[in-house]
Structure formats: structure tokens, C-alpha cells
Amino acid sequence: MRVRVLGSAAGGGFPQWNCACPNCSRLRAGDLHLKARTQAGVMVCADAGESYLLNASPDLRNQILSTPLLAPAVSPRHTPIAGVFLTSADVDSVAGLLSLREFQPLHIYATKSVRRIVLEENRIFRVLERANPPVRWHDLAINTWFPLGTNASSGETSVRYRMVPLGNTFPDYVSEDLRRLLPPEEAVVGLVLANGNKQMFYAPALPGRSNEWKEWAESSDVCLLDGTFWDDTELISTGVGSKTAREIGHLPLSGAGGLLQEFHSQNRVRKILIHINNTNPILDEESPEHREVRDAGCEIAYDGMELDL
Ligand SMILES: [Zn+2]
């Protein structure tokens, strides 16, 4: 199973269009110690040339165009993309679905709550129903293994997946009426992909309010984990927001109870940080924070990073 990071930044990307924080300003000025990044998304090539996207960021169209493996192979219309997994209904997880609206049959895998938010609160996404056959949504129960791929029903796939509940933060835009009806454990999930005895865990948003994620992270070969913020008060100290990292559903990397302290496993797990906010000092490859993350055994995802599982 081949895995490619299509985008490695948090919402807004890096640089962010309206941001003049030190990182964004230095990147715009050409500082070579920082690399531009698009908004987070991952491609997984499973069986028989079928590819799956893990989330659909607002940058998805350009990410597809810059990935030759995702080019159409058959005239007149075709895509190797068989489906899209959504780990939340956040704008940076779902907005890219609108870039897949050109009458292309696809499968979308999400919790029932995420599907209801996308379709009931945002009627614009019904544009996907114009495909023939229409885009098909699959409501996934959490904590349940499913076989992956169009051969799944015949038992010919070795790839399985499951969604792990990670937190109860629905996006701000969800109406009170709908929010009252939705089970909170379906708000934010991590995705476990297993290929034979190899396992990957994808959790670009990790609220850290329970410990279940750690078991999945520690039992995996590769983890792509929430690297959004270095510090819990980063948005406040950089003057771009008033909430803490934890208040908006992201465990910070540093400090007591932060990701580096909570997940310091020295075993075979490959730890890769993704969904990195443009204010995060680890984006500066010369910074002490960057060195601290590397010394803790973590890699920092970049657009185009590839790995095999
Ligand atoms: Zn910035």
C-alpha cells in the first residue's frame, strides 16, 4: 500500500493568504528554512490501482493535478480515485469535495453525523448527486472493521479500515438543531488502515480528551498525527486568535500532557506530524522547536512525502 501526503498544513495552508505572522512573512520573503505547504490530505493506493483520499481539503484540485498517479487513465472520463474518507466535517476536511463535482461516481466514507452535517447543513454538496451513478455515501459505524475496495464483498482485499472516535467537537457552523440530534463521538475520528499485518493510523485532529488514540498509535507501524500547534496558547501569543489549542480540538505538541509527552513510544512506530498550522515554530527548520520534535523521534510531513506500508 503506497501512501502519499498531498498536503501537510492546517486550515489556511502555509503561507495563509491573510496572515503576516513571522512564519508566513518569512516564507513570502523567500526564507529557505521554511517550505510552503497546502492544506492537509493524504492519498492511499490500495488494491488494483484504486486510490483513496483521506479528507478533501480546499486545495484538493491542485493536489490532484500535481500528482501523476491521480491522472485519468481512460478516455473520455476516468479517475483512479475510488473514494474519499472524511475524519470530520470541518471545512478543511470537506471543502475539496466540491472540486470533485464533475459528474464522477465516487464513494464517500464517513460517520453518519458527518454525512448529515455535510448534506443537510450545506445543500451545495448535493451537486455530487449529479454523477451517474450518484456519489455514494457510506455511513460508517465507529470501532468496526470494514474491508476496503470494490472487491471487498468478494473477500479479495487484504486492506481493512476502521474509524476510532477522537473527540466531540462539531464544527462551529453546525446548527444547534442538528447538533442536538448527533452523537458527539461521531464528530472527529481517526482512521486506522491495515494491510495484512501492517497498520497506519491517521489522526490530523487529535483533541486528546481520551486515551483510546494512544493504543491505536502505539500498535501501528506508521502514525500521521496532529501537529497543528506547538503551544497551547500559540494563537493567543501570535495575536491571531483568542482560544487555546485544546479549546479548538488540538492537543499541542509541547508542555505537560502535550503530544510529545503523551506519545514518546521508542518502539518501531514511525511518527509523522501533519496538519501543521502556519504559526507553528516547527515549520522553521532552524528553530529549537523543530530540533526538539526531531529529537523526540518525530518526522514532519511535507507535501509530496511518500511511504510504503
Ligand atoms: Zn501565518
mmCIF file of C-alpha atoms and ligand atoms in Angstrom:
data_model
loop_
_atom_site.group_PDB
_atom_site.id
_atom_site.type_symbol
_atom_site.label_atom_id
_atom_site.label_comp_id
_atom_site.label_asym_id
_atom_site.label_seq_id
_atom_site.Cartn_x
_atom_site.Cartn_y
_atom_site.Cartn_z
ATOM 1 C CA MET A 1 0.000 0.000 0.000
ATOM 2 C CA ARG A 2 1.509 3.278 -1.094
ATOM 3 C CA VAL A 3 0.828 6.441 0.892
ATOM 4 C CA ARG A 4 1.461 9.990 -0.313
ATOM 5 C CA VAL A 5 0.996 13.212 1.627
ATOM 6 C CA LEU A 6 -0.919 15.553 -0.687
ATOM 7 C CA GLY A 7 -0.957 18.404 1.809
ATOM 8 C CA SER A 8 0.587 18.836 5.240
ATOM 9 C CA ALA A 9 -0.645 22.211 6.562
ATOM 10 C CA ALA A 10 -3.620 23.012 8.763
ATOM 11 C CA GLY A 11 -6.572 25.142 7.589
ATOM 12 C CA GLY A 12 -5.383 28.221 5.705
ATOM 13 C CA GLY A 13 -2.285 26.450 4.359
ATOM 14 C CA PHE A 14 1.230 27.855 4.534
ATOM 15 C CA PRO A 15 1.508 30.705 3.882
ATOM 16 C CA GLN A 16 -2.062 31.685 4.692
ATOM 17 C CA TRP A 17 -3.474 34.332 2.366
ATOM 18 C CA ASN A 18 -4.244 36.897 5.087
ATOM 19 C CA CYS A 19 -1.543 36.037 7.616
ATOM 20 C CA ALA A 20 1.528 38.121 8.390
ATOM 21 C CA CYS A 21 2.766 36.032 11.310
ATOM 22 C CA PRO A 22 6.579 35.599 11.454
ATOM 23 C CA ASN A 23 6.460 32.222 9.635
ATOM 24 C CA CYS A 24 4.181 33.397 6.795
ATOM 25 C CA SER A 25 6.123 36.658 6.384
ATOM 26 C CA ARG A 26 9.482 34.896 6.241
ATOM 27 C CA LEU A 27 8.199 32.314 3.742
ATOM 28 C CA ARG A 28 6.880 35.098 1.493
ATOM 29 C CA ALA A 29 10.260 36.829 1.755
ATOM 30 C CA GLY A 30 11.965 33.701 0.410
ATOM 31 C CA ASP A 31 13.491 32.294 3.608
ATOM 32 C CA LEU A 32 14.800 28.864 2.621
ATOM 33 C CA HIS A 33 14.369 27.413 6.106
ATOM 34 C CA LEU A 34 10.601 27.217 5.600
ATOM 35 C CA LYS A 35 8.652 25.272 2.948
ATOM 36 C CA ALA A 36 5.233 26.143 1.527
ATOM 37 C CA ARG A 37 2.529 23.608 2.316
ATOM 38 C CA THR A 38 -1.028 23.025 1.121
ATOM 39 C CA GLN A 39 -3.904 22.026 3.397
ATOM 40 C CA ALA A 40 -3.828 18.531 4.847
ATOM 41 C CA GLY A 41 -4.783 15.489 2.820
ATOM 42 C CA VAL A 42 -3.357 12.042 2.115
ATOM 43 C CA MET A 43 -3.649 9.607 -0.794
ATOM 44 C CA VAL A 44 -3.554 5.857 -0.284
ATOM 45 C CA CYS A 45 -3.097 3.438 -3.202
ATOM 46 C CA ALA A 46 -4.620 0.154 -2.173
ATOM 47 C CA ASP A 47 -5.502 -2.766 -4.447
ATOM 48 C CA ALA A 48 -5.585 -2.845 -8.233
ATOM 49 C CA GLY A 49 -4.732 0.785 -8.852
ATOM 50 C CA GLU A 50 -7.586 2.086 -6.703
ATOM 51 C CA SER A 51 -6.714 5.200 -4.751
ATOM 52 C CA TYR A 52 -8.443 6.681 -1.741
ATOM 53 C CA LEU A 53 -8.232 10.190 -0.376
ATOM 54 C CA LEU A 54 -8.093 10.829 3.349
ATOM 55 C CA ASN A 55 -10.045 14.095 3.585
ATOM 56 C CA ALA A 56 -10.719 16.581 0.809
ATOM 57 C CA SER A 57 -9.067 19.911 1.588
ATOM 58 C CA PRO A 58 -9.825 23.194 -0.194
ATOM 59 C CA ASP A 59 -6.523 22.625 -2.062
ATOM 60 C CA LEU A 60 -7.589 19.255 -3.463
ATOM 61 C CA ARG A 61 -7.867 20.250 -7.125
ATOM 62 C CA ASN A 62 -4.251 21.417 -7.297
ATOM 63 C CA GLN A 63 -3.088 18.452 -5.228
ATOM 64 C CA ILE A 64 -4.660 16.061 -7.754
ATOM 65 C CA LEU A 65 -3.181 17.958 -10.707
ATOM 66 C CA SER A 66 0.304 17.777 -9.195
ATOM 67 C CA THR A 67 0.084 14.007 -8.548
ATOM 68 C CA PRO A 68 0.602 11.991 -11.778
ATOM 69 C CA LEU A 69 -0.763 8.840 -10.101
ATOM 70 C CA LEU A 70 -4.137 10.569 -9.831
ATOM 71 C CA ALA A 71 -4.423 11.484 -13.519
ATOM 72 C CA PRO A 72 -7.277 9.953 -15.547
ATOM 73 C CA ALA A 73 -6.145 6.844 -17.469
ATOM 74 C CA VAL A 74 -9.115 6.139 -19.728
ATOM 75 C CA SER A 75 -10.841 8.414 -22.267
ATOM 76 C CA PRO A 76 -13.079 10.350 -22.019
ATOM 77 C CA ARG A 77 -13.607 10.495 -18.251
ATOM 78 C CA HIS A 78 -11.911 8.476 -15.535
ATOM 79 C CA THR A 79 -10.187 8.787 -12.182
ATOM 80 C CA PRO A 80 -8.085 6.368 -10.133
ATOM 81 C CA ILE A 81 -9.808 7.897 -7.065
ATOM 82 C CA ALA A 82 -12.280 5.287 -5.849
ATOM 83 C CA GLY A 83 -13.332 7.060 -2.695
ATOM 84 C CA VAL A 84 -12.799 9.668 -0.024
ATOM 85 C CA PHE A 85 -12.643 9.162 3.747
ATOM 86 C CA LEU A 86 -13.721 12.079 5.935
ATOM 87 C CA THR A 87 -12.436 12.315 9.507
ATOM 88 C CA SER A 88 -14.623 15.317 10.408
ATOM 89 C CA ALA A 89 -16.991 17.826 8.848
ATOM 90 C CA ASP A 90 -14.507 20.678 9.278
ATOM 91 C CA VAL A 91 -14.172 22.972 6.284
ATOM 92 C CA ASP A 92 -10.583 21.866 5.662
ATOM 93 C CA SER A 93 -11.707 18.207 5.604
ATOM 94 C CA VAL A 94 -14.682 18.523 3.256
ATOM 95 C CA ALA A 95 -14.488 21.672 1.085
ATOM 96 C CA GLY A 96 -12.469 19.824 -1.590
ATOM 97 C CA LEU A 97 -15.456 17.570 -2.320
ATOM 98 C CA LEU A 98 -16.754 20.469 -4.398
ATOM 99 C CA SER A 99 -13.695 20.050 -6.630
ATOM 100 C CA LEU A 100 -14.871 16.503 -7.401
ATOM 101 C CA ARG A 101 -18.245 17.630 -8.774
ATOM 102 C CA GLU A 102 -17.608 16.929 -12.472
ATOM 103 C CA PHE A 103 -20.128 14.076 -12.748
ATOM 104 C CA GLN A 104 -17.722 11.477 -11.341
ATOM 105 C CA PRO A 105 -19.143 8.459 -9.465
ATOM 106 C CA LEU A 106 -17.285 8.073 -6.149
ATOM 107 C CA HIS A 107 -17.693 6.572 -2.707
ATOM 108 C CA ILE A 108 -17.534 8.756 0.399
ATOM 109 C CA TYR A 109 -16.912 7.130 3.784
ATOM 110 C CA ALA A 110 -17.793 8.999 6.980
ATOM 111 C CA THR A 111 -19.737 8.714 10.196
ATOM 112 C CA LYS A 112 -23.463 9.252 9.819
ATOM 113 C CA SER A 113 -23.148 12.554 11.709
ATOM 114 C CA VAL A 114 -20.504 13.909 9.327
ATOM 115 C CA ARG A 115 -22.644 12.886 6.322
ATOM 116 C CA ARG A 116 -25.702 14.608 7.789
ATOM 117 C CA ILE A 117 -23.777 17.805 8.531
ATOM 118 C CA VAL A 118 -22.292 17.936 5.033
ATOM 119 C CA LEU A 119 -25.543 17.250 3.187
ATOM 120 C CA GLU A 120 -28.192 18.755 5.479
ATOM 121 C CA GLU A 121 -26.397 21.908 6.616
ATOM 122 C CA ASN A 122 -24.714 22.570 3.277
ATOM 123 C CA ARG A 123 -27.015 21.840 0.373
ATOM 124 C CA ILE A 124 -24.318 22.876 -2.098
ATOM 125 C CA PHE A 125 -22.709 19.423 -1.634
ATOM 126 C CA ARG A 126 -25.779 17.844 -3.242
ATOM 127 C CA VAL A 127 -24.103 18.825 -6.509
ATOM 128 C CA LEU A 128 -22.280 15.478 -6.153
ATOM 129 C CA GLU A 129 -25.572 13.673 -6.772
ATOM 130 C CA ARG A 130 -25.473 14.672 -10.446
ATOM 131 C CA ALA A 131 -22.996 11.888 -11.217
ATOM 132 C CA ASN A 132 -24.361 8.728 -12.836
ATOM 133 C CA PRO A 133 -24.419 6.679 -10.675
ATOM 134 C CA PRO A 134 -24.503 9.413 -7.998
ATOM 135 C CA VAL A 135 -21.735 9.737 -5.451
ATOM 136 C CA ARG A 136 -22.491 7.137 -2.820
ATOM 137 C CA TRP A 137 -22.163 7.895 0.885
ATOM 138 C CA HIS A 138 -21.341 5.093 3.328
ATOM 139 C CA ASP A 139 -22.358 5.688 6.950
ATOM 140 C CA LEU A 140 -19.618 4.047 8.994
ATOM 141 C CA ALA A 141 -20.147 2.744 12.498
ATOM 142 C CA ILE A 142 -17.253 3.685 14.752
ATOM 143 C CA ASN A 143 -14.972 0.995 16.213
ATOM 144 C CA THR A 144 -15.816 -1.514 13.489
ATOM 145 C CA TRP A 145 -13.513 -3.106 10.881
ATOM 146 C CA PHE A 146 -14.575 -2.959 7.223
ATOM 147 C CA PRO A 147 -12.855 -4.412 4.120
ATOM 148 C CA LEU A 148 -11.646 -1.807 1.610
ATOM 149 C CA GLY A 149 -12.094 -1.704 -2.137
ATOM 150 C CA THR A 150 -14.564 -2.574 -4.838
ATOM 151 C CA ASN A 151 -13.510 -6.241 -4.451
ATOM 152 C CA ALA A 152 -14.325 -6.098 -0.757
ATOM 153 C CA SER A 153 -17.592 -8.041 -0.997
ATOM 154 C CA SER A 154 -15.839 -10.984 -2.655
ATOM 155 C CA GLY A 155 -13.235 -11.097 0.130
ATOM 156 C CA GLU A 156 -10.388 -10.419 -2.312
ATOM 157 C CA THR A 157 -8.867 -7.480 -0.450
ATOM 158 C CA SER A 158 -6.283 -7.612 2.310
ATOM 159 C CA VAL A 159 -6.908 -3.997 3.334
ATOM 160 C CA ARG A 160 -9.228 -3.176 6.216
ATOM 161 C CA TYR A 161 -10.167 0.085 7.910
ATOM 162 C CA ARG A 162 -11.944 1.357 10.983
ATOM 163 C CA MET A 163 -12.867 4.708 12.460
ATOM 164 C CA VAL A 164 -11.776 5.489 16.020
ATOM 165 C CA PRO A 165 -13.674 8.222 17.937
ATOM 166 C CA LEU A 166 -11.309 11.016 18.999
ATOM 167 C CA GLY A 167 -13.415 13.898 20.234
ATOM 168 C CA ASN A 168 -16.740 15.587 20.456
ATOM 169 C CA THR A 169 -16.141 18.923 18.767
ATOM 170 C CA PHE A 170 -18.510 19.576 15.880
ATOM 171 C CA PRO A 171 -17.608 22.467 13.551
ATOM 172 C CA ASP A 172 -18.799 25.942 14.610
ATOM 173 C CA TYR A 173 -21.095 26.204 11.607
ATOM 174 C CA VAL A 174 -23.361 23.288 12.644
ATOM 175 C CA SER A 175 -26.813 24.490 13.734
ATOM 176 C CA GLU A 176 -27.991 23.908 17.299
ATOM 177 C CA ASP A 177 -30.984 21.941 15.981
ATOM 178 C CA LEU A 178 -28.843 19.388 14.179
ATOM 179 C CA ARG A 179 -26.125 19.321 16.841
ATOM 180 C CA ARG A 180 -28.679 18.175 19.448
ATOM 181 C CA LEU A 181 -29.508 15.132 17.311
ATOM 182 C CA LEU A 182 -25.957 13.928 16.652
ATOM 183 C CA PRO A 183 -23.936 11.521 18.826
ATOM 184 C CA PRO A 184 -20.846 13.531 19.858
ATOM 185 C CA GLU A 185 -18.487 10.561 19.430
ATOM 186 C CA GLU A 186 -19.096 10.799 15.668
ATOM 187 C CA ALA A 187 -17.730 14.365 15.419
ATOM 188 C CA VAL A 188 -13.984 13.701 14.976
ATOM 189 C CA VAL A 189 -12.486 10.319 14.179
ATOM 190 C CA GLY A 190 -9.100 8.824 13.412
ATOM 191 C CA LEU A 191 -8.746 6.323 10.602
ATOM 192 C CA VAL A 192 -6.934 3.004 11.018
ATOM 193 C CA LEU A 193 -5.869 1.324 7.756
ATOM 194 C CA ALA A 194 -4.485 -2.205 7.970
ATOM 195 C CA ASN A 195 -2.816 -4.050 5.103
ATOM 196 C CA GLY A 196 -2.084 -7.602 6.192
ATOM 197 C CA ASN A 197 -0.098 -7.182 9.400
ATOM 198 C CA LYS A 198 0.928 -3.580 8.637
ATOM 199 C CA GLN A 199 -1.085 -0.746 10.117
ATOM 200 C CA MET A 200 -1.361 3.006 9.688
ATOM 201 C CA PHE A 201 -3.199 5.475 11.932
ATOM 202 C CA TYR A 202 -4.337 8.843 10.539
ATOM 203 C CA ALA A 203 -5.451 11.491 13.024
ATOM 204 C CA PRO A 204 -4.976 15.040 11.692
ATOM 205 C CA ALA A 205 -7.092 16.399 14.568
ATOM 206 C CA LEU A 206 -6.414 14.928 17.966
ATOM 207 C CA PRO A 207 -8.359 16.590 20.773
ATOM 208 C CA GLY A 208 -6.657 14.304 23.308
ATOM 209 C CA ARG A 209 -9.659 14.094 25.630
ATOM 210 C CA SER A 210 -9.470 10.318 25.932
ATOM 211 C CA ASN A 211 -6.603 7.850 25.668
ATOM 212 C CA GLU A 212 -8.021 5.464 23.069
ATOM 213 C CA TRP A 213 -5.931 7.059 20.309
ATOM 214 C CA LYS A 214 -2.712 6.049 22.059
ATOM 215 C CA GLU A 215 -3.471 2.333 21.803
ATOM 216 C CA TRP A 216 -4.046 2.671 18.059
ATOM 217 C CA ALA A 217 -0.982 4.860 17.610
ATOM 218 C CA GLU A 218 1.286 2.515 19.577
ATOM 219 C CA SER A 219 0.063 -0.601 17.777
ATOM 220 C CA SER A 220 0.625 0.938 14.319
ATOM 221 C CA ASP A 221 3.674 0.892 12.057
ATOM 222 C CA VAL A 222 3.073 4.453 10.855
ATOM 223 C CA CYS A 223 1.128 7.267 12.530
ATOM 224 C CA LEU A 224 0.227 10.557 10.905
ATOM 225 C CA LEU A 225 -0.739 12.674 13.893
ATOM 226 C CA ASP A 226 -2.000 16.156 14.717
ATOM 227 C CA GLY A 227 0.939 18.584 14.587
ATOM 228 C CA THR A 228 -1.251 21.694 14.410
ATOM 229 C CA PHE A 229 0.175 23.717 17.314
ATOM 230 C CA TRP A 230 3.428 23.762 19.209
ATOM 231 C CA ASP A 231 2.000 25.542 22.231
ATOM 232 C CA ASP A 232 -1.461 25.542 23.796
ATOM 233 C CA THR A 233 -1.586 29.369 23.709
ATOM 234 C CA GLU A 234 0.042 29.784 20.279
ATOM 235 C CA LEU A 235 -2.934 31.528 18.648
ATOM 236 C CA ILE A 236 -3.122 33.996 21.541
ATOM 237 C CA SER A 237 0.616 34.724 21.752
ATOM 238 C CA THR A 238 0.903 35.266 17.981
ATOM 239 C CA GLY A 239 -2.107 37.596 18.125
ATOM 240 C CA VAL A 240 -4.200 35.690 15.574
ATOM 241 C CA GLY A 241 -6.856 34.202 17.868
ATOM 242 C CA SER A 242 -8.326 34.133 21.356
ATOM 243 C CA LYS A 243 -8.722 30.403 22.004
ATOM 244 C CA THR A 244 -6.259 27.791 23.175
ATOM 245 C CA ALA A 245 -5.246 24.831 21.011
ATOM 246 C CA ARG A 246 -7.143 22.464 23.296
ATOM 247 C CA GLU A 247 -10.284 24.630 23.129
ATOM 248 C CA ILE A 248 -10.409 24.158 19.363
ATOM 249 C CA GLY A 249 -9.751 20.425 19.471
ATOM 250 C CA HIS A 250 -5.983 20.103 19.081
ATOM 251 C CA LEU A 251 -3.591 18.651 21.624
ATOM 252 C CA PRO A 252 -0.481 20.896 21.448
ATOM 253 C CA LEU A 253 2.906 19.282 20.827
ATOM 254 C CA SER A 254 4.750 20.801 23.807
ATOM 255 C CA GLY A 255 4.075 21.163 27.504
ATOM 256 C CA ALA A 256 2.545 18.964 30.170
ATOM 257 C CA GLY A 257 0.131 16.492 28.607
ATOM 258 C CA GLY A 258 1.184 17.582 25.104
ATOM 259 C CA LEU A 259 1.610 15.115 22.240
ATOM 260 C CA LEU A 260 5.393 14.761 22.643
ATOM 261 C CA GLN A 261 4.982 13.835 26.300
ATOM 262 C CA GLU A 262 1.896 11.664 25.791
ATOM 263 C CA PHE A 263 3.311 9.672 22.881
ATOM 264 C CA HIS A 264 7.018 9.119 23.431
ATOM 265 C CA SER A 265 6.981 5.493 22.327
ATOM 266 C CA GLN A 266 10.519 4.484 21.350
ATOM 267 C CA ASN A 267 9.399 1.322 19.582
ATOM 268 C CA ARG A 268 9.066 0.642 15.878
ATOM 269 C CA VAL A 269 6.275 3.206 15.315
ATOM 270 C CA ARG A 270 7.096 5.801 12.664
ATOM 271 C CA LYS A 271 5.680 9.093 13.959
ATOM 272 C CA ILE A 272 4.861 11.782 11.402
ATOM 273 C CA LEU A 273 3.304 15.146 12.273
ATOM 274 C CA ILE A 274 0.737 16.539 9.835
ATOM 275 C CA HIS A 275 -1.897 19.328 9.727
ATOM 276 C CA ILE A 276 0.680 21.885 10.863
ATOM 277 C CA ASN A 277 -0.595 25.412 11.437
ATOM 278 C CA ASN A 278 1.292 28.266 9.806
ATOM 279 C CA THR A 279 2.045 29.786 13.239
ATOM 280 C CA ASN A 280 3.810 26.621 14.438
ATOM 281 C CA PRO A 281 7.558 27.245 15.021
ATOM 282 C CA ILE A 282 8.442 23.666 13.960
ATOM 283 C CA LEU A 283 7.935 24.844 10.348
ATOM 284 C CA ASP A 284 11.229 26.737 10.681
ATOM 285 C CA GLU A 285 13.840 24.039 10.092
ATOM 286 C CA GLU A 286 16.432 26.016 12.078
ATOM 287 C CA SER A 287 14.266 26.522 15.175
ATOM 288 C CA PRO A 288 14.843 24.866 18.572
ATOM 289 C CA GLU A 289 11.251 23.590 18.412
ATOM 290 C CA HIS A 290 11.955 21.836 15.095
ATOM 291 C CA ARG A 291 15.013 20.198 16.647
ATOM 292 C CA GLU A 292 13.072 19.175 19.749
ATOM 293 C CA VAL A 293 10.433 17.434 17.624
ATOM 294 C CA ARG A 294 13.106 15.602 15.617
ATOM 295 C CA ASP A 295 14.973 14.636 18.790
ATOM 296 C CA ALA A 296 11.700 13.163 20.084
ATOM 297 C CA GLY A 297 11.725 10.813 17.083
ATOM 298 C CA CYS A 298 9.039 12.586 15.054
ATOM 299 C CA GLU A 299 9.146 13.400 11.367
ATOM 300 C CA ILE A 300 7.417 16.479 9.976
ATOM 301 C CA ALA A 301 5.213 15.791 6.958
ATOM 302 C CA TYR A 302 5.726 17.778 3.773
ATOM 303 C CA ASP A 303 3.712 17.916 0.558
ATOM 304 C CA GLY A 304 4.769 15.017 -1.679
ATOM 305 C CA MET A 305 6.148 12.848 1.161
ATOM 306 C CA GLU A 306 5.729 9.162 0.293
ATOM 307 C CA LEU A 307 5.829 5.970 2.307
ATOM 308 C CA ASP A 308 5.048 2.315 1.792
ATOM 309 C CA LEU A 309 3.008 0.164 4.086
HETATM 310 ZN ZN ZN B 1 0.872 32.788 9.380
#
